[in-house]
Amino acid sequence: MMTKEEILDKLESTNRTNTKNSMGCNESWYNSYYAIKTTFGIERCKNMSENELNLLLELADAMSDAFY
């Protein structure tokens, strides 16, 4: 389990890449931090609890594996 500060640091440092997969989807969406940051935004994530952020990260990791 990561701290809220660790998760927020990773969210803030994550950037979009220009790489696309064979279906034309940007590869950045397989990065859990990018998906959370893009979907919710940094300010909204800052208002979430540490537990909420960890649960979102767990969900995003599972989805990334499933869709990859």
PDB file of C-alpha atoms in Angstrom:
ATOM      1  CA  MET A   1       0.000   0.000   0.000  1.00  0.00           C
ATOM      2  CA  MET A   2       1.383   3.391  -1.009  1.00  0.00           C
ATOM      3  CA  THR A   3       1.023   6.650   0.859  1.00  0.00           C
ATOM      4  CA  LYS A   4      -1.161   9.391  -0.537  1.00  0.00           C
ATOM      5  CA  GLU A   5       1.932  11.533  -1.147  1.00  0.00           C
ATOM      6  CA  GLU A   6       3.658   8.762  -3.112  1.00  0.00           C
ATOM      7  CA  ILE A   7       0.623   8.264  -5.327  1.00  0.00           C
ATOM      8  CA  LEU A   8       0.163  11.997  -5.917  1.00  0.00           C
ATOM      9  CA  ASP A   9       3.864  12.359  -6.805  1.00  0.00           C
ATOM     10  CA  LYS A  10       3.555   9.585  -9.392  1.00  0.00           C
ATOM     11  CA  LEU A  11       0.330  11.053 -10.775  1.00  0.00           C
ATOM     12  CA  GLU A  12       1.915  14.476 -11.159  1.00  0.00           C
ATOM     13  CA  SER A  13       5.054  13.127 -12.854  1.00  0.00           C
ATOM     14  CA  THR A  14       3.190  10.926 -15.346  1.00  0.00           C
ATOM     15  CA  ASN A  15       2.946  12.265 -18.897  1.00  0.00           C
ATOM     16  CA  ARG A  16       1.260  11.167 -22.108  1.00  0.00           C
ATOM     17  CA  THR A  17       3.353   9.358 -24.702  1.00  0.00           C
ATOM     18  CA  ASN A  18       2.857   9.440 -28.465  1.00  0.00           C
ATOM     19  CA  THR A  19       3.020   5.649 -28.814  1.00  0.00           C
ATOM     20  CA  LYS A  20      -0.092   3.912 -30.131  1.00  0.00           C
ATOM     21  CA  ASN A  21      -1.000   0.232 -30.091  1.00  0.00           C
ATOM     22  CA  SER A  22      -2.147  -1.783 -33.115  1.00  0.00           C
ATOM     23  CA  MET A  23      -5.742  -0.611 -32.577  1.00  0.00           C
ATOM     24  CA  GLY A  24      -4.709   3.063 -32.543  1.00  0.00           C
ATOM     25  CA  CYS A  25      -5.190   3.585 -28.800  1.00  0.00           C
ATOM     26  CA  ASN A  26      -2.569   5.682 -27.045  1.00  0.00           C
ATOM     27  CA  GLU A  27      -0.342   3.420 -24.938  1.00  0.00           C
ATOM     28  CA  SER A  28      -0.481   5.913 -22.053  1.00  0.00           C
ATOM     29  CA  TRP A  29      -3.856   4.497 -21.059  1.00  0.00           C
ATOM     30  CA  TYR A  30      -2.119   1.261 -19.958  1.00  0.00           C
ATOM     31  CA  ASN A  31      -0.273   3.320 -17.338  1.00  0.00           C
ATOM     32  CA  SER A  32      -2.481   3.247 -14.245  1.00  0.00           C
ATOM     33  CA  TYR A  33      -1.255   6.621 -13.031  1.00  0.00           C
ATOM     34  CA  TYR A  34      -1.959   8.272 -16.382  1.00  0.00           C
ATOM     35  CA  ALA A  35      -5.462   6.772 -16.502  1.00  0.00           C
ATOM     36  CA  ILE A  36      -6.307   7.995 -13.000  1.00  0.00           C
ATOM     37  CA  LYS A  37      -4.778  11.437 -13.602  1.00  0.00           C
ATOM     38  CA  THR A  38      -6.622  11.892 -16.898  1.00  0.00           C
ATOM     39  CA  THR A  39      -9.948  10.588 -15.609  1.00  0.00           C
ATOM     40  CA  PHE A  40     -10.097  12.405 -12.276  1.00  0.00           C
ATOM     41  CA  GLY A  41      -7.551  15.228 -12.486  1.00  0.00           C
ATOM     42  CA  ILE A  42      -4.906  16.091  -9.909  1.00  0.00           C
ATOM     43  CA  GLU A  43      -7.078  18.413  -7.809  1.00  0.00           C
ATOM     44  CA  ARG A  44      -9.821  15.826  -7.413  1.00  0.00           C
ATOM     45  CA  CYS A  45      -7.238  13.185  -6.489  1.00  0.00           C
ATOM     46  CA  LYS A  46      -5.788  15.505  -3.838  1.00  0.00           C
ATOM     47  CA  ASN A  47      -9.214  15.559  -2.202  1.00  0.00           C
ATOM     48  CA  MET A  48      -9.386  11.754  -2.062  1.00  0.00           C
ATOM     49  CA  SER A  49      -8.282   9.724   0.920  1.00  0.00           C
ATOM     50  CA  GLU A  50      -5.220   7.496   0.850  1.00  0.00           C
ATOM     51  CA  ASN A  51      -7.502   4.449   0.864  1.00  0.00           C
ATOM     52  CA  GLU A  52      -9.540   5.745  -2.084  1.00  0.00           C
ATOM     53  CA  LEU A  53      -6.389   6.410  -4.108  1.00  0.00           C
ATOM     54  CA  ASN A  54      -5.011   2.948  -3.361  1.00  0.00           C
ATOM     55  CA  LEU A  55      -8.298   1.335  -4.403  1.00  0.00           C
ATOM     56  CA  LEU A  56      -8.319   3.334  -7.649  1.00  0.00           C
ATOM     57  CA  LEU A  57      -4.734   2.279  -8.306  1.00  0.00           C
ATOM     58  CA  GLU A  58      -5.620  -1.370  -7.698  1.00  0.00           C
ATOM     59  CA  LEU A  59      -8.556  -1.099 -10.107  1.00  0.00           C
ATOM     60  CA  ALA A  60      -6.501   0.713 -12.758  1.00  0.00           C
ATOM     61  CA  ASP A  61      -3.712  -1.899 -12.501  1.00  0.00           C
ATOM     62  CA  ALA A  62      -6.210  -4.733 -12.989  1.00  0.00           C
ATOM     63  CA  MET A  63      -7.833  -2.987 -15.949  1.00  0.00           C
ATOM     64  CA  SER A  64      -4.463  -2.249 -17.526  1.00  0.00           C
ATOM     65  CA  ASP A  65      -3.539  -5.936 -17.338  1.00  0.00           C
ATOM     66  CA  ALA A  66      -6.922  -7.014 -18.682  1.00  0.00           C
ATOM     67  CA  PHE A  67      -6.895  -4.645 -21.649  1.00  0.00           C
ATOM     68  CA  TYR A  68      -3.251  -5.179 -22.552  1.00  0.00           C
TER      69      TYR A  68
END
